[in-house]
PDB file of C-alpha atoms in Angstrom:
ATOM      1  CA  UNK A   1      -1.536 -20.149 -22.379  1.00 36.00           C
ATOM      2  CA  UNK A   2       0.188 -21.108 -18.808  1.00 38.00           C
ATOM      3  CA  UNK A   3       1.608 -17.967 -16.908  1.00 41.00           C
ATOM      4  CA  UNK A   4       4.749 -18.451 -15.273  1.00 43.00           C
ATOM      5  CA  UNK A   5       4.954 -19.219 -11.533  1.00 48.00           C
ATOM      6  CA  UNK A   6       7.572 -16.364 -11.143  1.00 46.00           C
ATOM      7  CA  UNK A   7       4.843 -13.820 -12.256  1.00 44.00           C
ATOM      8  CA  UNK A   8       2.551 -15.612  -9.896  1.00 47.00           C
ATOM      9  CA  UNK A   9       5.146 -14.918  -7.093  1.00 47.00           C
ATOM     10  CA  UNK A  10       4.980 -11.111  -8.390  1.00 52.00           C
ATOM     11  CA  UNK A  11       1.590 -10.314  -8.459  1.00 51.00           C
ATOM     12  CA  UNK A  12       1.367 -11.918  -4.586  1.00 55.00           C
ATOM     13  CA  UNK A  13       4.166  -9.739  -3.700  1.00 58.00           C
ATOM     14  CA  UNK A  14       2.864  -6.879  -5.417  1.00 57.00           C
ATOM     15  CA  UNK A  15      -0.304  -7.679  -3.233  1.00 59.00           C
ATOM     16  CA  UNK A  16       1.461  -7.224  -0.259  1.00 67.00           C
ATOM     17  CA  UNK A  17       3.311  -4.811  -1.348  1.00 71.00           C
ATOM     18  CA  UNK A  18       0.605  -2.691  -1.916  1.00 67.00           C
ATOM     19  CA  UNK A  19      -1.123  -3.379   1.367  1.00 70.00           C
ATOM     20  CA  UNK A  20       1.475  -2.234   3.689  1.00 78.00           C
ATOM     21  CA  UNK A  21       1.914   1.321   1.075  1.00 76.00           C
ATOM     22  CA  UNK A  22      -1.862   1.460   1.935  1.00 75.00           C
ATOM     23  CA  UNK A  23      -0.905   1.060   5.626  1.00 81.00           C
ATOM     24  CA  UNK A  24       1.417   3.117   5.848  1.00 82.00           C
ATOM     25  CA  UNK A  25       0.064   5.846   4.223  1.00 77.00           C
ATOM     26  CA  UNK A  26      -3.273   5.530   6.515  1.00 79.00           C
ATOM     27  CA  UNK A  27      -1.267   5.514   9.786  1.00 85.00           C
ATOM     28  CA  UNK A  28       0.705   8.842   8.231  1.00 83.00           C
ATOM     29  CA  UNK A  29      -2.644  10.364   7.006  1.00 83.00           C
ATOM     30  CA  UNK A  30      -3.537  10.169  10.842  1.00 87.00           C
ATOM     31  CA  UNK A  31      -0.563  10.827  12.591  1.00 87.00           C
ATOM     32  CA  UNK A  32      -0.667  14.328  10.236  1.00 87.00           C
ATOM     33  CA  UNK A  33      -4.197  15.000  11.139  1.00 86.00           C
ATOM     34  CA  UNK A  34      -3.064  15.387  15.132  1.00 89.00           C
ATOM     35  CA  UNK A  35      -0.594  17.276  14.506  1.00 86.00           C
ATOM     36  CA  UNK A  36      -2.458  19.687  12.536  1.00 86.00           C
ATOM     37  CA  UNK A  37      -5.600  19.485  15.087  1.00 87.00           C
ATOM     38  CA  UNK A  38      -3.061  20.222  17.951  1.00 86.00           C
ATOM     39  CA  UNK A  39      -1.101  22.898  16.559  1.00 85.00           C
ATOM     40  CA  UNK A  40      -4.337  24.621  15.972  1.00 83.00           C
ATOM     41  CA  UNK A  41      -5.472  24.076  19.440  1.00 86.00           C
ATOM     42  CA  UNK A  42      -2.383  24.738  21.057  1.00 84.00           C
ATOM     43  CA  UNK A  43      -1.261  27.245  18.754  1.00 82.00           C
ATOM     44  CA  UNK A  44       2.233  25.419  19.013  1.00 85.00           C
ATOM     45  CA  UNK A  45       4.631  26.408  15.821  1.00 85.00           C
ATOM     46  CA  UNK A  46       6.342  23.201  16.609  1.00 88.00           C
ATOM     47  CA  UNK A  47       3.473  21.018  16.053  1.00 88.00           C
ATOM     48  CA  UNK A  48       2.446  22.979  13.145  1.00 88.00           C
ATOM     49  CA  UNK A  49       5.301  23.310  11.902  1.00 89.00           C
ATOM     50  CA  UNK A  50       5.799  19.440  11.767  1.00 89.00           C
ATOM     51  CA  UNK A  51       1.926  19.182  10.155  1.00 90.00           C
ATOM     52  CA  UNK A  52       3.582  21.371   7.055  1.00 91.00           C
ATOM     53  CA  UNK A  53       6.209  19.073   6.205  1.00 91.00           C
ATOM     54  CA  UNK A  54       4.530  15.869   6.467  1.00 89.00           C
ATOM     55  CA  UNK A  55       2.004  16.972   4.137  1.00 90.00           C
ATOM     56  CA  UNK A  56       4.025  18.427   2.108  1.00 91.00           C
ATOM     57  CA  UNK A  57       5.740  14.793   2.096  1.00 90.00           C
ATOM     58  CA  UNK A  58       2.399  13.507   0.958  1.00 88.00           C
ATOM     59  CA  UNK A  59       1.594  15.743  -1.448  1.00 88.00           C
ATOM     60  CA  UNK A  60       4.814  14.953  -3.315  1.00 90.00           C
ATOM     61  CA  UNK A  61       4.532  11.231  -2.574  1.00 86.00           C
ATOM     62  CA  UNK A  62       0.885  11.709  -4.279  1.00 85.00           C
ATOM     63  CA  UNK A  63       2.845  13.338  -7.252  1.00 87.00           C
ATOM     64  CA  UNK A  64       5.041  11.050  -7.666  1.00 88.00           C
ATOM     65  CA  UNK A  65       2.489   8.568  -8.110  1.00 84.00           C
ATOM     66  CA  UNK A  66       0.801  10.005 -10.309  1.00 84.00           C
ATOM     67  CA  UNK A  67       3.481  10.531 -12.837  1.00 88.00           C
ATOM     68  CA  UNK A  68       4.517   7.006 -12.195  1.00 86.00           C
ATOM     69  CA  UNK A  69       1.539   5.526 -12.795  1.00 83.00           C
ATOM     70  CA  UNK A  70       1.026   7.939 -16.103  1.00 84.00           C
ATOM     71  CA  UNK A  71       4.482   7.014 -17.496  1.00 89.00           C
ATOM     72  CA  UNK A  72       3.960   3.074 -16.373  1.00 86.00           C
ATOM     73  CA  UNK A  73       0.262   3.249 -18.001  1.00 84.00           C
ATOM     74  CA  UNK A  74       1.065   0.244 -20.192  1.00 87.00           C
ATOM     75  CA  UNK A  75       3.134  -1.808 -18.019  1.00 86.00           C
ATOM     76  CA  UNK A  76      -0.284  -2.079 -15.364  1.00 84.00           C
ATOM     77  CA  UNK A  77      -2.192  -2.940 -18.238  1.00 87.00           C
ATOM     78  CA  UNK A  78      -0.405  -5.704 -18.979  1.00 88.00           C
ATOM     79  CA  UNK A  79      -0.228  -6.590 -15.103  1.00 86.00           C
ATOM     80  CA  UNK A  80      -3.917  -6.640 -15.313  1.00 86.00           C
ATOM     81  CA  UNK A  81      -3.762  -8.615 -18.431  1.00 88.00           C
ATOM     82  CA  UNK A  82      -1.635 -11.044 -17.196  1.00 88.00           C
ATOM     83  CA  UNK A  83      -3.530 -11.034 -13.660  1.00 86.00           C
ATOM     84  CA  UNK A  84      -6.951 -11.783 -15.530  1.00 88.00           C
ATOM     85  CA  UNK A  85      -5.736 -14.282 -17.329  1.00 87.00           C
ATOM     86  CA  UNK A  86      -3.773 -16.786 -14.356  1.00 86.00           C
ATOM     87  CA  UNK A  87      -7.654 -16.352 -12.951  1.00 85.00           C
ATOM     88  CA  UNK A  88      -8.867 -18.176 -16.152  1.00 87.00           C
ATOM     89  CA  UNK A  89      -6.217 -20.660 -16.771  1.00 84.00           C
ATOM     90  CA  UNK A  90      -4.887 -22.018 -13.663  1.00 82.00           C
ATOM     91  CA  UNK A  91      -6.928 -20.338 -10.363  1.00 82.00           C
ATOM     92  CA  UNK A  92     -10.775 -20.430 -10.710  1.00 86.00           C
ATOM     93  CA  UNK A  93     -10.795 -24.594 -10.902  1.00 79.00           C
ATOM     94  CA  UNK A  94      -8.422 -24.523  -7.815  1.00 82.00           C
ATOM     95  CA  UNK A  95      -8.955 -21.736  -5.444  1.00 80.00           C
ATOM     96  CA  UNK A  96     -12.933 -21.355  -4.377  1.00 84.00           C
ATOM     97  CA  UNK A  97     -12.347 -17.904  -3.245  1.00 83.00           C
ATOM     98  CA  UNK A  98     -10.893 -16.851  -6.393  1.00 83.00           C
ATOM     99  CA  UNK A  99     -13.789 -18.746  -8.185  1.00 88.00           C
ATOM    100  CA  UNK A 100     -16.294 -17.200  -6.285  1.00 89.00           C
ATOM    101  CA  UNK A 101     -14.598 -13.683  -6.999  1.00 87.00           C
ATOM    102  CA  UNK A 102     -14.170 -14.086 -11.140  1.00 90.00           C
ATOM    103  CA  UNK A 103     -17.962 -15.249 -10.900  1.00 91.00           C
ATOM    104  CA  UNK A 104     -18.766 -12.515  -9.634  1.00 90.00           C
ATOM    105  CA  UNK A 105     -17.297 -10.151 -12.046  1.00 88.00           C
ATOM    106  CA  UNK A 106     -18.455 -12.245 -14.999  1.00 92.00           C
ATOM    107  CA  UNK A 107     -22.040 -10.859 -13.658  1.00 92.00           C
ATOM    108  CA  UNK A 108     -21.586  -7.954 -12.932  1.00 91.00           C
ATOM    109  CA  UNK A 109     -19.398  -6.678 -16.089  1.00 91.00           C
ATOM    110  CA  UNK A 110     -21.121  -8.706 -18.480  1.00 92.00           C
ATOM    111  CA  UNK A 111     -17.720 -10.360 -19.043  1.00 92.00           C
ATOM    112  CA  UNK A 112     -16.737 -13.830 -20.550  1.00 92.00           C
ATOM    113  CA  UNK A 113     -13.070 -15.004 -19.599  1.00 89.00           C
ATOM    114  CA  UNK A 114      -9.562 -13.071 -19.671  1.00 90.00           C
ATOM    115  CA  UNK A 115     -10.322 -12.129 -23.924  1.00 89.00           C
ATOM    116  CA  UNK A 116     -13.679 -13.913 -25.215  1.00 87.00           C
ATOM    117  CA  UNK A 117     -15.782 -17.085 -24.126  1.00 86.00           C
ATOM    118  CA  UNK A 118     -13.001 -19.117 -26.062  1.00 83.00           C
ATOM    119  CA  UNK A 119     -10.789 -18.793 -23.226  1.00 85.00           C
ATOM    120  CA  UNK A 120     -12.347 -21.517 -21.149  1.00 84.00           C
ATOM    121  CA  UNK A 121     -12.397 -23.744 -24.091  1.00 72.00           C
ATOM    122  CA  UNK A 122      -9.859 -26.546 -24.031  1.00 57.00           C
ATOM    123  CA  UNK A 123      -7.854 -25.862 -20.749  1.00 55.00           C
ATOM    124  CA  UNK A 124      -7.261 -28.645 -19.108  1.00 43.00           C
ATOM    125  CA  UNK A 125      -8.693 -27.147 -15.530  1.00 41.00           C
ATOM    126  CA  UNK A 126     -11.912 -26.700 -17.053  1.00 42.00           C
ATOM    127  CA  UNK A 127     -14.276 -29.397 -15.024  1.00 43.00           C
ATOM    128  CA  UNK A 128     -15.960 -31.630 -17.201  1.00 39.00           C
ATOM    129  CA  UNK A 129     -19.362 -33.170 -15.818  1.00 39.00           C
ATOM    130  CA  UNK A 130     -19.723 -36.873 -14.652  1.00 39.00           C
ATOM    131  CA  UNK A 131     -21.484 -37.281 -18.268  1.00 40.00           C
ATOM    132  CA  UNK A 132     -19.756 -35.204 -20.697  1.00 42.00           C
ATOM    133  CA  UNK A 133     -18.015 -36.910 -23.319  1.00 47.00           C
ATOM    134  CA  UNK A 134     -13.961 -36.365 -22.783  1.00 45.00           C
ATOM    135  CA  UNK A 135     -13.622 -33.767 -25.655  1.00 48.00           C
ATOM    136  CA  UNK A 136     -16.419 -31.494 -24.688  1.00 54.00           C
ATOM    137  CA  UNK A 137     -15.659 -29.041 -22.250  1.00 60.00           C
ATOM    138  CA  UNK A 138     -17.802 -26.627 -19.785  1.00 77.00           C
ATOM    139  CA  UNK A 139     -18.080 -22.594 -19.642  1.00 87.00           C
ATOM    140  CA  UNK A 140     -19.017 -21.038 -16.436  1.00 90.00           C
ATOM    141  CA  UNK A 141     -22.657 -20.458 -16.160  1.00 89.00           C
ATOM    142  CA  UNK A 142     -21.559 -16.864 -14.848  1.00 91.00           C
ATOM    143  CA  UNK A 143     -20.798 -15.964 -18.155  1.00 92.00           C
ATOM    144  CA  UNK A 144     -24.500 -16.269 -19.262  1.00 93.00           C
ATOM    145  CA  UNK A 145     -26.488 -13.534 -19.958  1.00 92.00           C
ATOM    146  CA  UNK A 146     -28.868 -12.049 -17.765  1.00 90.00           C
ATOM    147  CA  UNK A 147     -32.024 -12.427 -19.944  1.00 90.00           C
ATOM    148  CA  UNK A 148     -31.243 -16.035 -20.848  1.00 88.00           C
ATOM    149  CA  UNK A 149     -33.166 -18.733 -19.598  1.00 89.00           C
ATOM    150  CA  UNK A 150     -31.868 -21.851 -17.583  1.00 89.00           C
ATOM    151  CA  UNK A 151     -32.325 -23.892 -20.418  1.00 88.00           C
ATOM    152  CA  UNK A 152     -30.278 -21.836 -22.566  1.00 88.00           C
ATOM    153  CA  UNK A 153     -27.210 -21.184 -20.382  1.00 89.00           C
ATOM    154  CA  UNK A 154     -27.016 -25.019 -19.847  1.00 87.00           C
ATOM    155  CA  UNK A 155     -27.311 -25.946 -23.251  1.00 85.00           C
ATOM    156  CA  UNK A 156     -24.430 -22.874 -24.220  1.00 85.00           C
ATOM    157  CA  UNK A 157     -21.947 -23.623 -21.268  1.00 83.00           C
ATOM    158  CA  UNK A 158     -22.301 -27.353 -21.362  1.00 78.00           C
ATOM    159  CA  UNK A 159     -20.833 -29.943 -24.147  1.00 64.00           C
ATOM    160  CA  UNK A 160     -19.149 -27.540 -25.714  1.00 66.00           C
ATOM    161  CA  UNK A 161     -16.655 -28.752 -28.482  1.00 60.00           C
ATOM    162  CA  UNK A 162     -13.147 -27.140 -28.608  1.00 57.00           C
ATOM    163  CA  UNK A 163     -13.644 -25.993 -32.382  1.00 55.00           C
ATOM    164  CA  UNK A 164     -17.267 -25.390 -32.038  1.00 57.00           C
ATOM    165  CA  UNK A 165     -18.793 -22.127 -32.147  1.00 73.00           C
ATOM    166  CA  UNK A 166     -19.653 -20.334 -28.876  1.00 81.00           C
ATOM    167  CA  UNK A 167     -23.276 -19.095 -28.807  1.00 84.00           C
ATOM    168  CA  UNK A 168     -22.771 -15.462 -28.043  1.00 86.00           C
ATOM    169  CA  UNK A 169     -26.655 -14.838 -28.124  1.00 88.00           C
ATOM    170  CA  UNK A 170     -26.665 -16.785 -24.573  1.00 90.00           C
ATOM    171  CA  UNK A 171     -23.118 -15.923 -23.550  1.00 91.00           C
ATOM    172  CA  UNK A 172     -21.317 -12.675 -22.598  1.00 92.00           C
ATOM    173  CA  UNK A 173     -18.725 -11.682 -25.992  1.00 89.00           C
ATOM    174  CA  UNK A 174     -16.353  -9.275 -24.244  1.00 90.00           C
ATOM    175  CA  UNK A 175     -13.184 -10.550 -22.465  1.00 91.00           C
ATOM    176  CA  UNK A 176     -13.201  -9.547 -18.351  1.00 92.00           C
ATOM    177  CA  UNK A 177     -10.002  -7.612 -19.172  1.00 91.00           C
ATOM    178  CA  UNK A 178     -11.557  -5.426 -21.394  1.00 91.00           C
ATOM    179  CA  UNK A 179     -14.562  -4.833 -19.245  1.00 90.00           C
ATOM    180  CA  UNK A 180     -11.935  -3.833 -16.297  1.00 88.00           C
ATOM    181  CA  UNK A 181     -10.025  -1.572 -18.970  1.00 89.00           C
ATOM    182  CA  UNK A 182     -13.942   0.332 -20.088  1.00 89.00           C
ATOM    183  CA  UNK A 183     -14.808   0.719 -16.363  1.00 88.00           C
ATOM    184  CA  UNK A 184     -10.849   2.132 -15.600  1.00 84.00           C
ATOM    185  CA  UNK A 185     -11.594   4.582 -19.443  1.00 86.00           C
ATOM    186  CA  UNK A 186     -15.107   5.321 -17.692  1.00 86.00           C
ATOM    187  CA  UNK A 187     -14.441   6.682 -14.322  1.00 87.00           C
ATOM    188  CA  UNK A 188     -10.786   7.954 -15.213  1.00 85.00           C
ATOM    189  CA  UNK A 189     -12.728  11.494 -15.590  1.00 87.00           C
ATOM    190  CA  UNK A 190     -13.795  11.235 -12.220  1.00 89.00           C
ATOM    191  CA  UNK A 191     -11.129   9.963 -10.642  1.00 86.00           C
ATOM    192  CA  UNK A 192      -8.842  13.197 -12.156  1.00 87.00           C
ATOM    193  CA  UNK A 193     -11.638  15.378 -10.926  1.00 91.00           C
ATOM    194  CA  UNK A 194     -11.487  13.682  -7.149  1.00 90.00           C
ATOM    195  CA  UNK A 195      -7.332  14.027  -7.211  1.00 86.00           C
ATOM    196  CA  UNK A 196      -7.503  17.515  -8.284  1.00 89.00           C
ATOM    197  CA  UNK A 197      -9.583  18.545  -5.162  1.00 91.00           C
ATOM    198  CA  UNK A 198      -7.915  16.789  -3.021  1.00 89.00           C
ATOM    199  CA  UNK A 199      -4.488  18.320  -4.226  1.00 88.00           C
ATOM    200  CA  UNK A 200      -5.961  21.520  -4.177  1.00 91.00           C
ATOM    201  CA  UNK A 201      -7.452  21.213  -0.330  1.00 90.00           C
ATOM    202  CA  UNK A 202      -3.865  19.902   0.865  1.00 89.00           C
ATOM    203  CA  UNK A 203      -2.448  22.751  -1.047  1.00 91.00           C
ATOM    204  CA  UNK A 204      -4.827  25.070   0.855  1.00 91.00           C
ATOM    205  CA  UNK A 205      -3.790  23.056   4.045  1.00 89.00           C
ATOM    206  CA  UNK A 206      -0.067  23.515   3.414  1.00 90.00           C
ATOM    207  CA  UNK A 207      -0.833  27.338   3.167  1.00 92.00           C
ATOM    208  CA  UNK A 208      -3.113  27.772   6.216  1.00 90.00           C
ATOM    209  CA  UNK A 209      -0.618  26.189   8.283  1.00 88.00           C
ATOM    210  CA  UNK A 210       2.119  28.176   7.360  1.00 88.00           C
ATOM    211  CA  UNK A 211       0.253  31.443   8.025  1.00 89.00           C
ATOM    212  CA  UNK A 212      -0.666  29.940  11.214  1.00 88.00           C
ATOM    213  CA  UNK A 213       2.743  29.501  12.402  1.00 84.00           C
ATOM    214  CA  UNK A 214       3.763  32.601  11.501  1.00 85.00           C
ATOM    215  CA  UNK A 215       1.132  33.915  13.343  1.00 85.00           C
ATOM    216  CA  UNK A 216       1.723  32.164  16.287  1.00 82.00           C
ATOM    217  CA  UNK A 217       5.499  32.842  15.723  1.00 79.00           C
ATOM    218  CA  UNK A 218       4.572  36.957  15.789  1.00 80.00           C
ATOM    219  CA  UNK A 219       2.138  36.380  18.817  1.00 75.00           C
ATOM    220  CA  UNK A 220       4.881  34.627  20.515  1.00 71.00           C
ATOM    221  CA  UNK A 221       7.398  37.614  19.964  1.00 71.00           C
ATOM    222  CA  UNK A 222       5.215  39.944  20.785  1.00 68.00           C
ATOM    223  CA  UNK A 223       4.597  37.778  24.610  1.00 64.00           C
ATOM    224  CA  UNK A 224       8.139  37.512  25.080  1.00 55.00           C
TER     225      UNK A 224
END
């Protein structure tokens, strides 16, 4: 189950992609922030003025992402999918970083693989020990429970035939993908909660600053 090099290409540009979005959207968040900070100071409608429509230009961005990401709900799963599994099959045997990483989540979500265990059973990157026989293959010791002993997790990651049975007293059942999925399921409540106030304090924003600049507007009059 090889994934194509193009979608390999994708997901790095997809990466990047997402970086400079993050970026971006950081320097903006600032840039926003002194406006808003000196048109209250100042009391300048200009500055103000320019604070309203920026965030007003983020709180639609935000919108917008949220619908997209609502409507595109099952293409990203199948990103993630996908992602998961060019971990398994062709980058944790070649990259260290990326091995060190997929560890990492195998312990801490009590995962085994992109779907099960069986995953890492008969791919050719899987690294076979000096002494393993040529048919048996290896399953990462991360994907061992955490009440098994040494002597168990050896004995259930090592010499394992491709049409033997995992032991899935010793190792983890559930595929990493659908650990990531639970933990997205599990905090998604959260998550809504955390966008809603923040919509509803940049609403509040938007509204504050437009009675401040007509405030300053009237004062303004009134001087001249």
């Amino acid at each position: 189950m090889l994934v194509a090099p193009s979608f390999s290409l994708s997901l790095t540009q997809d990466y990047v992609i997402s970086v400079i979005i993050i970026l971006i959207a950081s320097i903006l968040l600032v840039v926003v922030a002194i406006f808003g900070i000196l048109g209250s100071l100042k009391e300048s409608q200009c500055a103000l003025t320019t604070f309203f429509c920026l965030l007003l230009i983020i709180v639609v961005a935000e919108v917008s992402a949220g619908v997209w990401i609502h409507i595109n709900s099952d293409s990203l799963k199948h990103q993630i999918e996908k992602a998961v599994e060019l971990t398994v099959d062709q980058e944790y045997h070649q990259d260290e970083s990326r091995r060190q990483l997929f560890d990492t989540f195998q312990q801490k979500l009590h995962c085994c693989g992109a779907k099960s265990a069986g995953d890492w059973i008969g791919k050719k990157q899987v690294v076979v020990s000096v002494t393993s026989r040529p048919d048996n293959y290896t399953i990462p010791m991360s994907c061992c429970r955490e009440d098994a002993s040494i002597e168990e997790c050896m004995k259930a990651t090592r010499e394992v035939k491709p049409a033997g049975a995992v032991d899935y007293t010793v190792i983890y059942q559930d595929g990493c993908y659908n650990a990531l999925l639970s933990i997205g399921k599990e905090y998604s409540c959260w998550i809504l909660i955390f966008g809603i106030v923040i919509a509803v304090i940049q609403v509040l924003g938007l509204i504050f600053a437009l009675i401040l600049a007509f405030a300053v507007n009237r004062s303004n009059r009134y001087k001249g």
